[in-house]
Coordinates of C-alpha atoms and ligand atoms in Angstrom, one line a residue:
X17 CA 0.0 0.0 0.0
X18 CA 1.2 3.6 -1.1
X19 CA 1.4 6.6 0.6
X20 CA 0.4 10.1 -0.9
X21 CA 3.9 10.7 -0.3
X22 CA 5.7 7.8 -1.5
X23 CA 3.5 8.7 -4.8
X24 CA 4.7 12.3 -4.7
X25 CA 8.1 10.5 -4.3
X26 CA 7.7 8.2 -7.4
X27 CA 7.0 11.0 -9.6
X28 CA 10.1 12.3 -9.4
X29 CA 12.2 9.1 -10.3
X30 CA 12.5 7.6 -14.0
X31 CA 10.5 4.7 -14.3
X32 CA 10.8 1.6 -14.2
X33 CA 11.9 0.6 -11.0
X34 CA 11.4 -1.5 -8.2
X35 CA 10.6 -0.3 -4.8
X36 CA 11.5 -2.4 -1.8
X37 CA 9.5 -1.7 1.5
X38 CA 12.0 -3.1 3.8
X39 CA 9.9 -2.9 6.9
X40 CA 7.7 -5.1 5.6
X41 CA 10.6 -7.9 4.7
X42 CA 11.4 -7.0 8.2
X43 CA 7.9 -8.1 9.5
X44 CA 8.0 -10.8 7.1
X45 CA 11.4 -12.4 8.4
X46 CA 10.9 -11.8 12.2
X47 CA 7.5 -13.8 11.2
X48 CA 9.1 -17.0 9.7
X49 CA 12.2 -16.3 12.1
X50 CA 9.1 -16.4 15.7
X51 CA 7.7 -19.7 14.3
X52 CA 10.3 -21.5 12.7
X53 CA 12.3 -21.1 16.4
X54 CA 9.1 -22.3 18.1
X55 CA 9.9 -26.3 16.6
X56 CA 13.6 -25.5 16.7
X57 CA 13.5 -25.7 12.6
X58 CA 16.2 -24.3 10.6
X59 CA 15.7 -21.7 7.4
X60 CA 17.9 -21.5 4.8
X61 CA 17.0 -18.4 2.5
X62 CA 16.4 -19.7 -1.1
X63 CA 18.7 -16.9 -2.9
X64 CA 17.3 -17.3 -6.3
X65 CA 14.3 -15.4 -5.2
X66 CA 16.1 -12.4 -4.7
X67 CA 19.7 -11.6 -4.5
X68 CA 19.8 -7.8 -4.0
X69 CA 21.9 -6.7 -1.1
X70 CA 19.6 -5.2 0.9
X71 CA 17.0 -8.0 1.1
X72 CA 20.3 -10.5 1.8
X73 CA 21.7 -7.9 4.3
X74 CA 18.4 -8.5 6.4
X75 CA 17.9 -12.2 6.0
X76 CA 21.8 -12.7 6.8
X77 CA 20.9 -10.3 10.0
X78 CA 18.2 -12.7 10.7
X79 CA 20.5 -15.8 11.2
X80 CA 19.0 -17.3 8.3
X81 CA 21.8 -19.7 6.2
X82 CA 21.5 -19.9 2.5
X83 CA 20.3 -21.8 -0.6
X84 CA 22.0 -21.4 -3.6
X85 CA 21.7 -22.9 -7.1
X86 CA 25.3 -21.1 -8.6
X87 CA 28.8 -20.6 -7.5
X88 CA 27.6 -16.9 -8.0
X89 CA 25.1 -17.0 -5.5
X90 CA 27.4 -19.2 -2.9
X91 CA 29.9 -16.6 -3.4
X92 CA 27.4 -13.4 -3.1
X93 CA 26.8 -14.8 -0.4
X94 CA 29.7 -15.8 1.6
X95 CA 30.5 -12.3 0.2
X96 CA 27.7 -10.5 2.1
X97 CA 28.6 -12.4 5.6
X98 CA 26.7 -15.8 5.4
X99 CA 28.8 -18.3 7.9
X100 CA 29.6 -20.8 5.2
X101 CA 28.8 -22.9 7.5
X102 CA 25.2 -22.4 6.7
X103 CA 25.4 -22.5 3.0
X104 CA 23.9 -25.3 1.0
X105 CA 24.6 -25.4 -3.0
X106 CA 21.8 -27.3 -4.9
X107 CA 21.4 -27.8 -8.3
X108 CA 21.3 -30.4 -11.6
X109 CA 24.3 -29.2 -13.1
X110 CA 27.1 -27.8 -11.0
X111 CA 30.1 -27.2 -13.0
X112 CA 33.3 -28.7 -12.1
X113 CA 34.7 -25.2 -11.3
X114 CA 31.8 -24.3 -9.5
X115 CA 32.3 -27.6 -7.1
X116 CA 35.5 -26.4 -6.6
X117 CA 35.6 -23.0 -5.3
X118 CA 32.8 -24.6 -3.3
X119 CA 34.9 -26.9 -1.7
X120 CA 37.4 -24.1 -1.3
X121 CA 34.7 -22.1 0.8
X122 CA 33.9 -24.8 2.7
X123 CA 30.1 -24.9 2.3
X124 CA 27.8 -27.0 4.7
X125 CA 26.8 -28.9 2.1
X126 CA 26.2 -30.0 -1.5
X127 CA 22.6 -31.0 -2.1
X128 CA 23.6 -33.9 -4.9
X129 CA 20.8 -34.4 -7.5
X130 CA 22.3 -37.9 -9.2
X131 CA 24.6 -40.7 -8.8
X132 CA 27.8 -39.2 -11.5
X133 CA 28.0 -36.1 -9.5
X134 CA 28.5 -37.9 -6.4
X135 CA 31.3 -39.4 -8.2
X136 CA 32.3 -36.2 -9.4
X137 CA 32.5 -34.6 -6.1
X138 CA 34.2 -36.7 -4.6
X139 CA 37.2 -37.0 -7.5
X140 CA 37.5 -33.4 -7.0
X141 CA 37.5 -33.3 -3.0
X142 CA 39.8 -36.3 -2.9
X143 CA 41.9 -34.1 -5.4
X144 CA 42.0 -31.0 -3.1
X145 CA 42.5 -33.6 -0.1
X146 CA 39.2 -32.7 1.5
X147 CA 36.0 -34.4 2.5
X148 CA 32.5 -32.8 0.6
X149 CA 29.5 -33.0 3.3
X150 CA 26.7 -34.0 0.6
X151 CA 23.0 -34.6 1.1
X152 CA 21.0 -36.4 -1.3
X153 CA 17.9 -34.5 -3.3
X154 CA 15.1 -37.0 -4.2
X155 CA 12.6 -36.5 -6.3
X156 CA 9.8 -38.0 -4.1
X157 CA 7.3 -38.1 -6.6
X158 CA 4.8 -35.9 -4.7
X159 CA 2.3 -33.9 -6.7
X160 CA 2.5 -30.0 -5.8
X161 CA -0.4 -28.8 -7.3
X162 CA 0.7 -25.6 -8.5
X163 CA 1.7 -24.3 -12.1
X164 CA 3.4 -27.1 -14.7
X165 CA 6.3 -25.1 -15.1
X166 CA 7.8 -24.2 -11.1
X167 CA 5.9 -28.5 -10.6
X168 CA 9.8 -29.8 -9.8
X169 CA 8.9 -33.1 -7.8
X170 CA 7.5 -35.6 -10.4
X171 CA 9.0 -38.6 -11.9
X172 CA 8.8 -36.5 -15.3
X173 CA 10.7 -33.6 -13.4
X174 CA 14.8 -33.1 -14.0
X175 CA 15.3 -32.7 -10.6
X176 CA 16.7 -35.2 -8.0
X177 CA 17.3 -38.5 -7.2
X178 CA 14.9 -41.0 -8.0
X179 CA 14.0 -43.6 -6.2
X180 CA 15.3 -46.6 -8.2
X181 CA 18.5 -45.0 -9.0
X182 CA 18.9 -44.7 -4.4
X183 CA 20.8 -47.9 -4.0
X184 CA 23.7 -47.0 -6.7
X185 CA 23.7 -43.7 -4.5
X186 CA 24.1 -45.4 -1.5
X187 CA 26.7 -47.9 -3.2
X188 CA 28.6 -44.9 -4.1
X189 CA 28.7 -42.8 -0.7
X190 CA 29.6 -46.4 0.5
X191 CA 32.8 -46.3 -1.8
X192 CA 33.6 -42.8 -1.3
X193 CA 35.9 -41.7 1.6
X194 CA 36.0 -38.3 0.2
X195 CA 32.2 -37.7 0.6
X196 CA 30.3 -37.0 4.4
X197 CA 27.1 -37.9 3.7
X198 CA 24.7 -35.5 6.3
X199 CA 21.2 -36.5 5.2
X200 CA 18.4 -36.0 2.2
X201 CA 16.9 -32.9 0.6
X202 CA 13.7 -32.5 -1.4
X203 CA 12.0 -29.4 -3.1
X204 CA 8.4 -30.8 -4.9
X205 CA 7.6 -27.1 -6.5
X206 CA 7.1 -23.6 -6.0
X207 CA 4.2 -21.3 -4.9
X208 CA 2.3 -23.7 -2.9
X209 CA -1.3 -22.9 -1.5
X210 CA -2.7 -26.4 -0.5
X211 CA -0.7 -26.9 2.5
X212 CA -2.3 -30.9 2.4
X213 CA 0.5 -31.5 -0.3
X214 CA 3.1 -30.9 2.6
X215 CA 1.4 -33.7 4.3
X216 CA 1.9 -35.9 1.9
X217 CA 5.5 -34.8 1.3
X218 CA 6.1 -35.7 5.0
X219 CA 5.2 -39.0 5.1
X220 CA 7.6 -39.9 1.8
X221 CA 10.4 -37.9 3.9
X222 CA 9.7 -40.9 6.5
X223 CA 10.2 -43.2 4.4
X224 CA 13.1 -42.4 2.5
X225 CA 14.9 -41.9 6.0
X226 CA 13.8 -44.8 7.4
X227 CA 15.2 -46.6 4.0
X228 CA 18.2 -44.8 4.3
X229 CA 19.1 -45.8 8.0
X230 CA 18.2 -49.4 7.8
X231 CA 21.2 -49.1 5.0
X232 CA 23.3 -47.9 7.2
X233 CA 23.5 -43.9 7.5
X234 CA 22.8 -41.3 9.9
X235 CA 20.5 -38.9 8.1
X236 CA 21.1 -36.1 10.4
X237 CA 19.6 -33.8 8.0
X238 CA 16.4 -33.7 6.8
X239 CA 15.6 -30.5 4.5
X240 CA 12.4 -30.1 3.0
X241 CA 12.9 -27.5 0.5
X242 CA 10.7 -24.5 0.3
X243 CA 7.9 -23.6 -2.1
X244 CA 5.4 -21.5 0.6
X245 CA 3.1 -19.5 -2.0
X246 CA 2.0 -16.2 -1.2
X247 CA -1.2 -14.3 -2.0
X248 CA -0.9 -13.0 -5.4
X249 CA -4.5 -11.6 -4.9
X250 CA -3.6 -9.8 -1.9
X251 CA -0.6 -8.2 -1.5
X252 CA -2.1 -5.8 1.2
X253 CA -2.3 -8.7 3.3
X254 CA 1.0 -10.0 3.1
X255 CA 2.5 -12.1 5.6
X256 CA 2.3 -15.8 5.1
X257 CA 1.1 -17.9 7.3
X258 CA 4.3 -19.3 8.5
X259 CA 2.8 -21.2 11.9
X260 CA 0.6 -23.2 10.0
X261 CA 3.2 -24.2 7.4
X262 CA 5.9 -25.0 10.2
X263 CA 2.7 -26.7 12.5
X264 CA 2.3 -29.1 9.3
X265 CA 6.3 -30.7 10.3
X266 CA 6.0 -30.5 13.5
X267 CA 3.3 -33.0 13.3
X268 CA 3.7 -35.1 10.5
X269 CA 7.6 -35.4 10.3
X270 CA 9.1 -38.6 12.6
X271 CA 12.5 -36.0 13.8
X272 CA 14.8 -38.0 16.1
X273 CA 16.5 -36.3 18.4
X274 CA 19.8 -36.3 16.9
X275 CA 17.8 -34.9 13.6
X276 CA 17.5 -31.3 12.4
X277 CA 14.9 -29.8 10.0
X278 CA 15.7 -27.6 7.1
X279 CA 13.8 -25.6 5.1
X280 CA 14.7 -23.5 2.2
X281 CA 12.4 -20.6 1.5
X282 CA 12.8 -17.7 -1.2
X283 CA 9.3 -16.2 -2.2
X284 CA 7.4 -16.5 1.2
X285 CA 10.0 -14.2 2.8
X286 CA 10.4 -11.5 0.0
X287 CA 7.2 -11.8 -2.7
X288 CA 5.4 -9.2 -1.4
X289 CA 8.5 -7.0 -0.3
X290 CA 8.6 -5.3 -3.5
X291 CA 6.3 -4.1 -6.5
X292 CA 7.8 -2.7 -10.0
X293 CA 6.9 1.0 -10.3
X294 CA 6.4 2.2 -14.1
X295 CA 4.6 4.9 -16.5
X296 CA 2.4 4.5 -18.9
X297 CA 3.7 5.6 -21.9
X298 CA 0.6 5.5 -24.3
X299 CA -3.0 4.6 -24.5
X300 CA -4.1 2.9 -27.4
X301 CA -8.1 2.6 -27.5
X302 CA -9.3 0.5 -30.0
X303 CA -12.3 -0.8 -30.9
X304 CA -11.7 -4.3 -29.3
X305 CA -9.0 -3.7 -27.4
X306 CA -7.6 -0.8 -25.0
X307 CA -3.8 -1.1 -24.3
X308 CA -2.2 0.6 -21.9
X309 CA 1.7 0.9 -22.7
X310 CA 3.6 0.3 -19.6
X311 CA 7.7 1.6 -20.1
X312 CA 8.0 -1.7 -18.3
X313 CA 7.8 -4.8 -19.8
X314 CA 9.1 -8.6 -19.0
X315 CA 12.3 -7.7 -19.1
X316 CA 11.7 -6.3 -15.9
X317 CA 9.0 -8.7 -15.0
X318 CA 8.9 -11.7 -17.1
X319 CA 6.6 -14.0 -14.3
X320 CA 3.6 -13.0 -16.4
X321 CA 5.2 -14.3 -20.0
X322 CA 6.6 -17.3 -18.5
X323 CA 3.8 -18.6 -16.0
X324 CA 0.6 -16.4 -16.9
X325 CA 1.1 -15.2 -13.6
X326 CA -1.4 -13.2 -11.9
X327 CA 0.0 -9.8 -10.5
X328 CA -2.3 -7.0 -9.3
X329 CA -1.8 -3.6 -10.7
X330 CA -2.7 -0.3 -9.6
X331 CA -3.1 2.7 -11.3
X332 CA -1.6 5.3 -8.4
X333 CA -2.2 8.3 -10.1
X334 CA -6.1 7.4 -10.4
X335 CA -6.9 7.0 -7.0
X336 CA -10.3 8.3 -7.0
X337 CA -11.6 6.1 -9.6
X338 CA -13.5 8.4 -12.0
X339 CA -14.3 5.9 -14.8
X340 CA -13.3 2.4 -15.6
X341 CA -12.1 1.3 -18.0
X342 CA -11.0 -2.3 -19.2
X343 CA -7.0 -2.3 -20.3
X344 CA -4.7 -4.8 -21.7
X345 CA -1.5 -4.2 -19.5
X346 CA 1.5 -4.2 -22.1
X347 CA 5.3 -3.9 -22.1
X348 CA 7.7 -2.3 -24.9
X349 CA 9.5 -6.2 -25.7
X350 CA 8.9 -6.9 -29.2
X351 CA 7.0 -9.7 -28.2
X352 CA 3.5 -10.5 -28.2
X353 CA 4.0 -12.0 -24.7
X354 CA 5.1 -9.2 -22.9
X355 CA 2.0 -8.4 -21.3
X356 CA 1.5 -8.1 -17.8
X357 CA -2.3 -8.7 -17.6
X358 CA -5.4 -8.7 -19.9
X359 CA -9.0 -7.1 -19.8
X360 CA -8.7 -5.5 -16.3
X361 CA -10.6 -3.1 -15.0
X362 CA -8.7 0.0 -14.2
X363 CA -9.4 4.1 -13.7
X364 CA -9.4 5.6 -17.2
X365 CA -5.6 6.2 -17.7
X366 CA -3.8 8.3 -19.4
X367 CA 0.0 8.8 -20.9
X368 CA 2.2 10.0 -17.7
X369 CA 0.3 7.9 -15.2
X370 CA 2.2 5.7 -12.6
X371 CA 1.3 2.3 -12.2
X372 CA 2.5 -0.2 -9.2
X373 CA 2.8 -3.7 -10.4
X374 CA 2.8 -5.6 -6.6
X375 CA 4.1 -9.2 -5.2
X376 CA 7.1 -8.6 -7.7
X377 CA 10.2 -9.1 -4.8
X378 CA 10.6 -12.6 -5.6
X379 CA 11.4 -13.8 -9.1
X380 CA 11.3 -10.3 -10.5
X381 CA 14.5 -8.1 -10.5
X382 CA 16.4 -11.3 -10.1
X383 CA 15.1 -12.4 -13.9
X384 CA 15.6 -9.7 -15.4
X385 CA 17.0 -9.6 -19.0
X386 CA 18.6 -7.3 -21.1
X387 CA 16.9 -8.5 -24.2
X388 CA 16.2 -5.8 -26.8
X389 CA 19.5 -4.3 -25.2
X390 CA 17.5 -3.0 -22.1
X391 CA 18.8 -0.9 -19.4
X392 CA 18.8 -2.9 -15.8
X393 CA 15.5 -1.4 -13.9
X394 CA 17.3 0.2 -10.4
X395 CA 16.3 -0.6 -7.2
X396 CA 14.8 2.4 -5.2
X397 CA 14.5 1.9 -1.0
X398 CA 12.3 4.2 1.4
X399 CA 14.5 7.5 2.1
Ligands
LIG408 N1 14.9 -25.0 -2.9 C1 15.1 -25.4 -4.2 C2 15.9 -26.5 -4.5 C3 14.4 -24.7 -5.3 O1 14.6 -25.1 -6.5 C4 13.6 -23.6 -5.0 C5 13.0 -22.8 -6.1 C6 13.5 -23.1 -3.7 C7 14.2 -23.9 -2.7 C8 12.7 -21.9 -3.2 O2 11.4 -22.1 -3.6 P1 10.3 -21.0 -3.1 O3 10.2 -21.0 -1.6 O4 10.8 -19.6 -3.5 O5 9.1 -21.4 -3.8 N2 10.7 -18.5 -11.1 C9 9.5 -19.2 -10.6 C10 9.9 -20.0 -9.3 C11 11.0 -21.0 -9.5 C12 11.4 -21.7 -8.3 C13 12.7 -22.4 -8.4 N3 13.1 -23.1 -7.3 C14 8.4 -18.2 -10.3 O6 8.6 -17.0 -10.6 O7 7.3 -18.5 -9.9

């Protein structure tokens, strides 16, 4: 929600840009932080989300390790005063150079996604004289009923271990003196609403550690990934329901007490943080159709290309909704999918007006392009 002021503000910056409220991210992290602490759990920030300094200064602040998918993102974040000892590195296709310097900075852990790059890590620690703490991602096979394309725990999906390839896993930790193994790690999807589906996540996390210690292993470890959703709808009302997520564990997980629980979550802490502040630049009415040309487009935002994603937008020079009007919601991209939303019903707007596209602080700066040789979008903070 805007103030009069932070309008009057907004006009006098060139559009677009993102605005970060941080005292809401503030609000939203001593949230997860209060009920996370309550069932002793452990967050690990998913990076990916949202990488820009400010947003990790707070989370690292927090205590909050982190979950990174690049050797750019372990490094940002080692960089920015995450121990290391709280960084986990994920991912289907870590480079041999990235495993390296990772090894070099002594990470917590690699979350391993298939039986070669166990082998793989383990050449390459042997070869720096070092032991790699790895935990095994596997692909439970648990429906996340959200969109296809963020869907990352099905048999069909890239990601993880599955389940018939676990004993040449477990052969190869067995045969690998250069690998610690420290549990198992799943992520089923992203932008989850039905908090049922953690249910049934649960009860395949029991299983799989119950398979894994009657092989042998300690799974000290068990990390559950992240994929809270957020209300796209309402970004007014904005903190997640982080008890109820956390009170889902705490009842169906079997934790021993040698066990810890970790989580990895990116959207539920930043989503509604920010919202990407642009101009319209024309009006087109036709006799169909009326566009509104945003000096936006997904280059800045490319959720809505990608996913169809629902944002809200908000026309915050028409406050006092004289007439409505219904608007395609365009970008500049020479594409016929930039467009941030179709036949919505908005104040009648006209060239010059401000518009605040909201729930955009995670998976928006952080995707940005540079197609059509576009210049970055800044990031503006409250004065
Ligand atoms: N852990 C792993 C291994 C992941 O792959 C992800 C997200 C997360 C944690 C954090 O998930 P979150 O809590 O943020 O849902 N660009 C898409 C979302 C892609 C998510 C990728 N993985 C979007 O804009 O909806």
């Amino acid at each position: 929600m805007f103030t009069g002021k932070d309008i009057a503000r907004f006009a006098n910056i060139e559009t677009p840009f993102y605005y970060y409220d941080l005292e809401l991210l503030q609000q939203t992290l001593n949230a997860c932080a209060r009920a996370a602490d309550t069932y002793n759990f452990h967050v690990h920030y998913a990076l990916k989300a949202n990488f820009n300094p400010a947003v990790l200064n707070a989370v690292r602040n927090k205590g909050f390790g982190a979950d990174c998918v690049s050797i750019g993102e372990v490094l940002r974040a080692i960089e920015l005063g995450f121990d290391a000892g709280k960084v986990v590195f994920a991912g289907v296709g870590k480079s041999d150079r990235e495993i390296n310097q990772a090894l070099d900075a002594d990470i917590f852990c690699f979350n391993v996604e298939s039986v070669q790059e166990l082998e793989v890590i383990n050449e390459l620690a042997a070869a720096k004289g070092k032991r790699a703490r790895v935990a095994i991602r596997i692909n439970p096979n648990v429906d996340a009923h959200t969109h296809h394309n963020i869907t990352t725990g099905l048999d069909e999906n890239k990601f993880g271990v599955n389940s018939w390839d676990l004993p040449a896993c477990v052969q190869t930790l067995k045969n690998a003196p250069n690998l610690e193994f420290v549990g198992i790690h799943f992520h089923i999807g992203s932008q989850i609403m039905n908090l049922d589906v953690y249910k049934n996540l649960c009860v395949r996390v029991n299983e799989f550690a119950g398979w894994f210690e009657d092989k042998g292993f300690i799974v000290k470890v068990l990390n559950v990934g992240g994929g809270l959703g957020i209300d796209y709808h309402n970004p007014n009302a904005q903190i997640p329901d982080f008890e109820s997520y956390f009170r889902i564990f705490s009842e169906f997980l079997e934790v021993k007490p040698y066990q810890e629980v970790h989580f990895e979550l990116g959207r539920a802490l930043v989503g509604q943080c920010a919202s990407l502040i642009s101009r319209a630049l024309y009006v087109k009415n036709g006799k169909k159709k009326n566009f509104v040309v945003l000096d936006a487009g997904m280059t800045e935002l490319m959720r809505p290309a990608l996913y169809q994603a629902y944002h809200q937008i908000e026309n915050l020079s028409k406050t006092d909704a004289a007439t409505a009007l219904r608007y395609d919601i365009v970008g500049p991209i020479c594409e016929s999918t930039d467009c941030f939303a179709k036949e919505v019903e908005l104040p009648e707007t006209h060239r010059g007006d401000l518009f605040a596209i909201r729930s955009a602080g995670a998976y928006g700066e952080v995707m940005a392009s540079g197609y059509n040789l576009r210049e970055r979008a800044p990031s503006v903070f409250p004065e």
